[in-house]
């Protein structure tokens, strides 16, 4: 009985160290975000319409997260309020959700290609 409690305690400690956006193995070696785990129950079609090989457009992100103006950013975590990537003048002008975010891998935000940024990866 002590062994089971010990194993459960270790599992809870390890699970508690993962954050919502951390990558984890979902199925068949494919990685996905911890907070999107329930989407994988619906296969790839939860985000990819038609074929899993097709790219996801912003509507798939917005179906769950809402529009970019509805997504709350904890501005206390920003170096300065102007560094809020969701208030970018470039959004919807060629920059999509996937310019900065990726489901199956970490990604360096596209803004860092031209601007100084405080985000190493997203």
N, CA and C of each residue as an Amber inpcrd file, in Angstrom:
protein
   366
   0.8270000  -1.1970000   0.0000000   0.0000000   0.0000000   0.0000000
   0.8710000   1.2600000   0.0000000   1.9760000   1.2550000   0.7880000
   2.8650000   2.4090000   0.8250000   3.4950000   2.6460000  -0.5380000
   3.7870000   1.5470000  -1.2510000   4.4020000   1.6630000  -2.5690000
   3.4390000   2.3530000  -3.5420000   2.1640000   1.9950000  -3.4900000
   1.1750000   2.6100000  -4.3850000   1.0380000   4.0940000  -4.0730000
   0.9690000   4.4410000  -2.8000000   0.8610000   5.8580000  -2.4180000
   2.0990000   6.6180000  -2.8750000   3.2820000   5.9930000  -2.7310000
   4.5220000   6.6290000  -3.1840000   4.4870000   6.8780000  -4.6900000
   4.0620000   5.8720000  -5.4560000   4.0130000   6.0140000  -6.9230000
   3.0160000   7.0970000  -7.3280000   1.8480000   7.1060000  -6.6890000
   0.8470000   8.1310000  -7.0030000   1.3800000   9.5210000  -6.6480000
   2.0710000   9.6440000  -5.5350000   2.6380000  10.9350000  -5.1270000
   3.6550000  11.4320000  -6.1430000   4.5320000  10.5420000  -6.5950000
   5.5350000  10.9220000  -7.5980000   4.8530000  11.3340000  -8.8900000
   3.8260000  10.5800000  -9.3060000   3.1140000  10.9230000 -10.5410000
   2.4610000  12.2920000 -10.4200000   1.8630000  12.5940000  -9.2740000
   1.2230000  13.9000000  -9.0830000   2.2390000  15.0260000  -9.0870000
   3.3880000  14.7930000  -8.4830000   4.4400000  15.8190000  -8.4760000
   4.9180000  16.0750000  -9.9020000   5.1270000  15.0090000 -10.6640000
   5.5970000  15.1690000 -12.0400000   4.5280000  15.8250000 -12.8950000
   3.2630000  15.4380000 -12.7090000   2.1860000  16.0460000 -13.4960000
   2.0350000  17.5120000 -13.1300000   2.2360000  17.8460000 -11.8740000
   2.0950000  19.2260000 -11.4370000   3.1700000  20.1340000 -11.9810000
   4.3000000  19.5740000 -12.4200000   5.3710000  20.3970000 -12.9470000
   5.1420000  20.7760000 -14.4020000   4.1940000  20.1150000 -15.0760000
   3.9070000  20.4440000 -16.4710000   2.9990000  21.6710000 -16.5140000
   3.2570000  22.5680000 -17.4430000   2.3770000  23.7150000 -17.6120000
   1.4350000  23.4370000 -18.7670000   0.4150000  24.2640000 -18.8900000
  -0.6410000  24.0140000 -19.8650000  -0.1220000  23.8660000 -21.2850000
   0.8900000  24.5810000 -21.6380000   1.3510000  24.5410000 -23.0140000
   2.5130000  23.6100000 -23.2760000   2.9250000  22.8280000 -22.2870000
   4.0560000  21.9180000 -22.4850000   3.7220000  20.8300000 -23.5000000
   4.7430000  20.4070000 -24.2220000   4.5710000  19.3240000 -25.1900000
   4.6580000  17.9910000 -24.4820000   3.8310000  17.0620000 -24.9080000
   3.8660000  15.7050000 -24.3960000   3.5110000  14.7570000 -25.5370000
   3.8840000  13.5100000 -25.3940000   3.5520000  12.5480000 -26.4460000
   2.0720000  12.2260000 -26.3640000   1.3730000  12.3600000 -27.4730000
  -0.0690000  12.0990000 -27.5070000  -0.3470000  10.6650000 -27.9500000
  -0.0020000  10.3540000 -29.1730000  -0.1740000   8.9840000 -29.6570000
   0.7220000   8.7500000 -30.8720000   1.1400000   7.5280000 -31.0350000
   1.9850000   7.1260000 -32.1680000   3.2080000   8.0280000 -32.3220000
   3.7690000   8.4800000 -31.2040000   4.9760000   9.2960000 -31.2480000
   4.7350000  10.7590000 -31.5470000   3.4900000  11.1350000 -31.7960000
   3.1830000  12.5320000 -32.1060000   3.0990000  13.3360000 -30.8140000
   3.7000000  14.5110000 -30.8160000   3.6370000  15.3850000 -29.6510000
   2.4940000  16.3790000 -29.8080000   1.9690000  16.8090000 -28.6700000
   0.9180000  17.8140000 -28.6500000   0.9520000  18.5350000 -27.3190000
   0.1980000  19.5920000 -27.2240000   0.1630000  20.4110000 -26.0150000
  -0.6810000  19.7340000 -24.9370000  -0.2110000  19.7810000 -23.7120000
  -0.8950000  19.1520000 -22.5830000  -2.3300000  19.6690000 -22.4650000
  -2.5270000  20.9650000 -22.6590000  -3.8630000  21.5310000 -22.5170000
  -4.7830000  21.2040000 -23.6900000  -4.2790000  20.5540000 -24.7190000
  -5.0870000  20.1540000 -25.8600000  -5.3390000  18.6570000 -25.8900000
  -5.0140000  17.9700000 -24.8260000  -5.0730000  16.5130000 -24.8040000
  -6.4500000  15.9840000 -25.2060000  -7.5130000  16.6330000 -24.7770000
  -8.8670000  16.1580000 -25.0860000  -9.1590000  16.2190000 -26.5810000
  -8.4970000  17.1230000 -27.2920000  -8.7340000  17.2330000 -28.7380000
  -8.3050000  15.9740000 -29.4770000  -7.3170000  15.2790000 -28.9430000
  -6.8070000  14.0940000 -29.6270000  -7.7800000  12.9260000 -29.5570000
  -8.7910000  13.0080000 -28.6780000  -9.8270000  11.9780000 -28.6410000
 -10.6660000  12.0150000 -29.9100000 -10.7340000  13.1830000 -30.5550000
 -11.5120000  13.3420000 -31.7860000 -10.6490000  13.1620000 -33.0280000
  -9.4860000  12.5790000 -32.8660000  -8.5070000  12.3990000 -33.9460000
  -7.9970000  13.7530000 -34.4080000  -7.3580000  13.7900000 -35.5150000
  -6.7410000  15.0260000 -36.0150000  -7.7820000  16.0280000 -36.5170000
  -9.0010000  15.5140000 -36.7830000 -10.0330000  16.3710000 -37.3490000
 -10.5350000  17.4390000 -36.3920000 -10.1660000  17.3660000 -35.1170000
 -10.5640000  18.4230000 -34.1910000  -9.9890000  19.7670000 -34.6450000
  -8.8170000  19.7570000 -35.2510000  -8.1900000  20.9960000 -35.7340000
  -7.9630000  20.9840000 -37.2420000  -7.5720000  19.8380000 -37.7800000
  -7.3000000  19.7370000 -39.2150000  -8.5970000  19.3400000 -39.9160000
  -9.0790000  20.1870000 -40.7820000 -10.2890000  19.8380000 -41.5120000
  -9.9080000  19.0930000 -42.7770000 -10.5870000  18.0000000 -43.0080000
 -10.3360000  17.2120000 -44.2140000  -9.2480000  16.1850000 -44.0150000
  -8.0200000  16.6050000 -43.9160000  -6.8890000  15.6930000 -43.8130000
  -5.9290000  16.1820000 -42.7280000  -5.3160000  15.2390000 -42.0420000
  -4.3390000  15.5980000 -41.0120000  -3.1200000  16.2810000 -41.6150000
  -2.9030000  16.0980000 -42.9030000  -1.7520000  16.7160000 -43.5550000
  -2.0250000  18.1610000 -43.9660000  -3.2840000  18.5920000 -43.8580000
  -3.5980000  19.9750000 -44.2030000  -3.2620000  20.8900000 -43.0270000
  -2.7960000  22.0730000 -43.3380000  -2.4850000  23.0350000 -42.3040000
  -3.7680000  23.5140000 -41.6290000  -3.6210000  23.9170000 -40.4050000
  -4.7400000  24.4450000 -39.6370000  -4.8170000  25.9470000 -39.8890000
  -6.0360000  26.4490000 -40.0480000  -6.1540000  27.9050000 -40.1630000
  -6.6170000  28.4840000 -38.8180000  -6.6590000  29.7910000 -38.7220000
  -6.9750000  30.4490000 -37.4540000  -8.3480000  30.0740000 -36.9100000
  -9.2760000  29.7030000 -37.7780000 -10.6190000  29.3870000 -37.2880000
 -10.5930000  28.1980000 -36.3370000  -9.6990000  27.2420000 -36.5550000
  -9.5910000  26.0920000 -35.6560000  -9.1300000  26.5480000 -34.2670000
  -8.2120000  27.4800000 -34.2090000  -7.7340000  28.0070000 -32.9230000
  -8.8540000  28.8050000 -32.2430000  -9.5320000  29.6380000 -33.0400000
 -10.5480000  30.5250000 -32.4970000 -11.7950000  29.7850000 -32.0400000
 -12.0550000  28.6080000 -32.6010000 -13.2090000  27.8190000 -32.1630000
 -13.1240000  27.5030000 -30.6760000 -11.9300000  27.2880000 -30.1670000
 -11.7480000  26.9600000 -28.7440000 -11.2910000  28.1570000 -27.9170000
 -10.3950000  28.9630000 -28.4700000  -9.7780000  30.0340000 -27.6840000
 -10.4690000  31.3780000 -27.8280000 -11.3260000  31.5290000 -28.8240000
 -11.9420000  32.8190000 -29.0810000 -11.0390000  33.6550000 -29.9750000
 -11.5090000  34.8600000 -30.2670000 -10.7130000  35.7390000 -31.1250000
  -9.4940000  36.2430000 -30.3570000  -8.5740000  36.8180000 -31.0690000
  -7.3410000  37.2960000 -30.4350000  -7.6370000  38.3530000 -29.3670000
  -8.7260000  39.0970000 -29.5390000  -9.0840000  40.1180000 -28.5500000
  -9.7180000  39.5140000 -27.2980000 -10.1760000  38.2630000 -27.3980000
 -10.8120000  37.5990000 -26.2500000  -9.8160000  36.8040000 -25.4050000
  -8.6370000  36.5660000 -25.9350000  -7.6330000  35.7900000 -25.2060000
  -6.9200000  36.7070000 -24.2300000  -7.0180000  36.3710000 -22.9550000
  -6.3950000  37.2080000 -21.9360000  -4.9040000  36.8850000 -21.8050000
  -4.1260000  37.9150000 -21.7600000  -2.6850000  37.7980000 -21.5430000
  -2.3830000  38.4040000 -20.1760000  -1.6270000  37.6960000 -19.3750000
  -1.2150000  38.2250000 -18.0800000  -0.1070000  39.2500000 -18.3260000
  -0.5050000  40.5220000 -18.4280000   0.4610000  41.5660000 -18.7710000
   1.5040000  41.7810000 -17.6860000   1.2600000  41.2580000 -16.4850000
   2.2770000  41.3810000 -15.4320000   3.5050000  40.5280000 -15.7750000
   3.3420000  39.5700000 -16.6840000   4.4520000  38.7190000 -17.1070000
   5.2740000  39.3520000 -18.2260000   4.7680000  40.4450000 -18.7900000
   5.4570000  41.1070000 -19.8970000   6.4810000  42.1000000 -19.3720000
   7.5630000  42.2770000 -20.1030000   8.5660000  43.2760000 -19.7300000
   7.9740000  44.6750000 -19.7920000   7.0770000  44.8790000 -20.7620000
   6.3650000  46.1500000 -20.8980000   5.0550000  45.8630000 -21.6280000
   4.0440000  46.6900000 -21.3870000   2.7230000  46.4530000 -21.9600000
   2.7600000  46.4000000 -23.4840000   3.6550000  47.1660000 -24.0910000
   3.7520000  47.1910000 -25.5500000   4.2770000  45.8790000 -26.1170000
   4.7810000  45.0140000 -25.2630000   5.3290000  43.7330000 -25.7220000
   4.2590000  42.6530000 -25.8320000   3.0000000  43.0280000 -25.6660000
   1.9040000  42.0610000 -25.7750000   1.7550000  41.6280000 -27.2320000
   2.0900000  40.3910000 -27.5550000   2.0400000  39.9580000 -28.9540000
   0.6250000  39.9130000 -29.5080000  -0.3730000  39.8290000 -28.6590000
  -1.7500000  39.7900000 -29.1510000  -2.2900000  41.1740000 -29.4850000
  -1.5130000  42.1930000 -29.2390000  -1.9050000  43.5390000 -29.6310000
  -1.0340000  44.0340000 -30.7880000  -0.4380000  43.1080000 -31.4860000
   0.4300000  43.4490000 -32.6050000  -0.3620000  44.0880000 -33.7390000
   0.2180000  45.0920000 -34.3490000  -0.4220000  45.7180000 -35.5130000
  -0.3800000  44.7910000 -36.7190000   0.4510000  43.7550000 -36.6500000
   0.5920000  42.8370000 -37.7750000  -0.4540000  41.7340000 -37.7900000
  -1.1180000  41.5030000 -36.6340000  -2.0800000  40.4130000 -36.6120000
  -3.2080000  40.6990000 -37.5860000  -3.6050000  39.6880000 -38.2730000
  -4.6490000  39.7610000 -39.3010000  -4.1850000  40.5830000 -40.5040000
  -2.9260000  40.9090000 -40.5640000  -2.3390000  41.5790000 -41.7260000
  -1.2610000  40.6610000 -42.2950000  -1.5190000  39.4020000 -42.3130000
  -0.5520000  38.4330000 -42.8090000   0.0000000  37.5540000 -41.7120000
  -0.1390000  37.9670000 -40.4640000   0.3190000  37.1420000 -39.3450000
  -0.8870000  36.4130000 -38.7510000  -0.7720000  35.1250000 -38.6210000
  -1.8550000  34.3220000 -38.0750000  -1.4400000  33.7770000 -36.7140000
  -2.3220000  33.0080000 -36.0910000  -1.9980000  32.3510000 -34.8180000
  -0.7410000  31.4990000 -34.9760000  -0.6390000  30.8250000 -36.1120000
   0.4650000  29.8960000 -36.3420000   1.7870000  30.6030000 -36.6450000
   1.7480000  31.9160000 -36.7810000   3.0090000  32.6380000 -36.9560000
   3.8480000  32.5340000 -35.6820000   3.1810000  32.4010000 -34.5520000
   3.8930000  32.3240000 -33.2720000   3.6830000  30.9960000 -32.5460000
   2.5300000  30.3810000 -32.7360000   2.1870000  29.1690000 -31.9910000
   2.2360000  27.9440000 -32.9000000   2.5730000  26.8040000 -32.3050000
   2.5520000  25.5310000 -33.0220000   2.0570000  24.4670000 -32.0610000
   1.3540000  23.4920000 -32.5750000   0.7920000  22.4520000 -31.7220000
   1.7780000  21.3190000 -31.4630000   2.5230000  20.9240000 -32.4620000
   3.3270000  19.7030000 -32.3550000   4.8100000  19.9530000 -32.0920000
   5.2120000  21.2090000 -31.9470000   6.6120000  21.5250000 -31.7090000
   6.7110000  22.9020000 -31.0550000   7.8480000  23.1920000 -30.4410000
   8.0520000  24.5510000 -29.9530000   8.4200000  25.4110000 -31.1510000
   8.1410000  26.6730000 -31.0270000   8.3590000  27.5500000 -32.1680000
   8.8530000  28.8910000 -31.6860000   9.8170000  29.4330000 -32.3850000
  10.2940000  30.7710000 -32.0780000   9.3170000  31.7530000 -32.7260000
   8.8290000  32.7400000 -31.9700000   7.8470000  33.6620000 -32.5390000
   8.3930000  34.4150000 -33.7450000   7.5620000  34.5640000 -34.7480000
   7.9840000  35.1930000 -35.9940000   8.3880000  36.6550000 -35.7870000
   7.8660000  37.3080000 -34.7450000   8.2040000  38.7180000 -34.5200000
   9.7000000  38.8920000 -34.2380000  10.3280000  37.8400000 -33.7330000
  11.7500000  37.9400000 -33.4040000  12.6280000  38.0240000 -34.6480000
  12.0350000  37.7630000 -35.8120000  12.8180000  37.8910000 -37.0380000
  13.1310000  39.3550000 -37.3480000  12.2670000  40.2740000 -36.8990000
  12.4930000  41.6930000 -37.1810000  12.6280000  42.5340000 -35.9070000
  11.9750000  42.0940000 -34.8330000  11.9420000  42.8870000 -33.6100000
  12.6790000  42.1680000 -32.4900000  13.1290000  42.9640000 -31.5080000
  13.6500000  42.3730000 -30.2830000  12.4390000  41.8110000 -29.5390000
  12.5560000  40.6380000 -28.9820000  11.4300000  40.0300000 -28.2900000
  11.9040000  39.3960000 -26.9950000  10.9630000  39.1590000 -26.1050000
  11.2830000  38.5710000 -24.8100000  10.8140000  37.1270000 -24.7340000
  10.3830000  36.5630000 -25.8490000   9.9060000  35.2010000 -25.8670000
  10.9380000  34.3340000 -26.5770000  11.4770000  33.3640000 -25.8760000
  12.4470000  32.4590000 -26.4870000  11.7530000  31.4980000 -27.4390000
  10.6390000  30.9460000 -26.9820000   9.8610000  30.0320000 -27.8030000
   8.4370000  30.0350000 -27.2930000   7.5360000  29.5440000 -28.1170000
   6.1180000  29.5130000 -27.7370000   5.5320000  28.1700000 -28.0400000
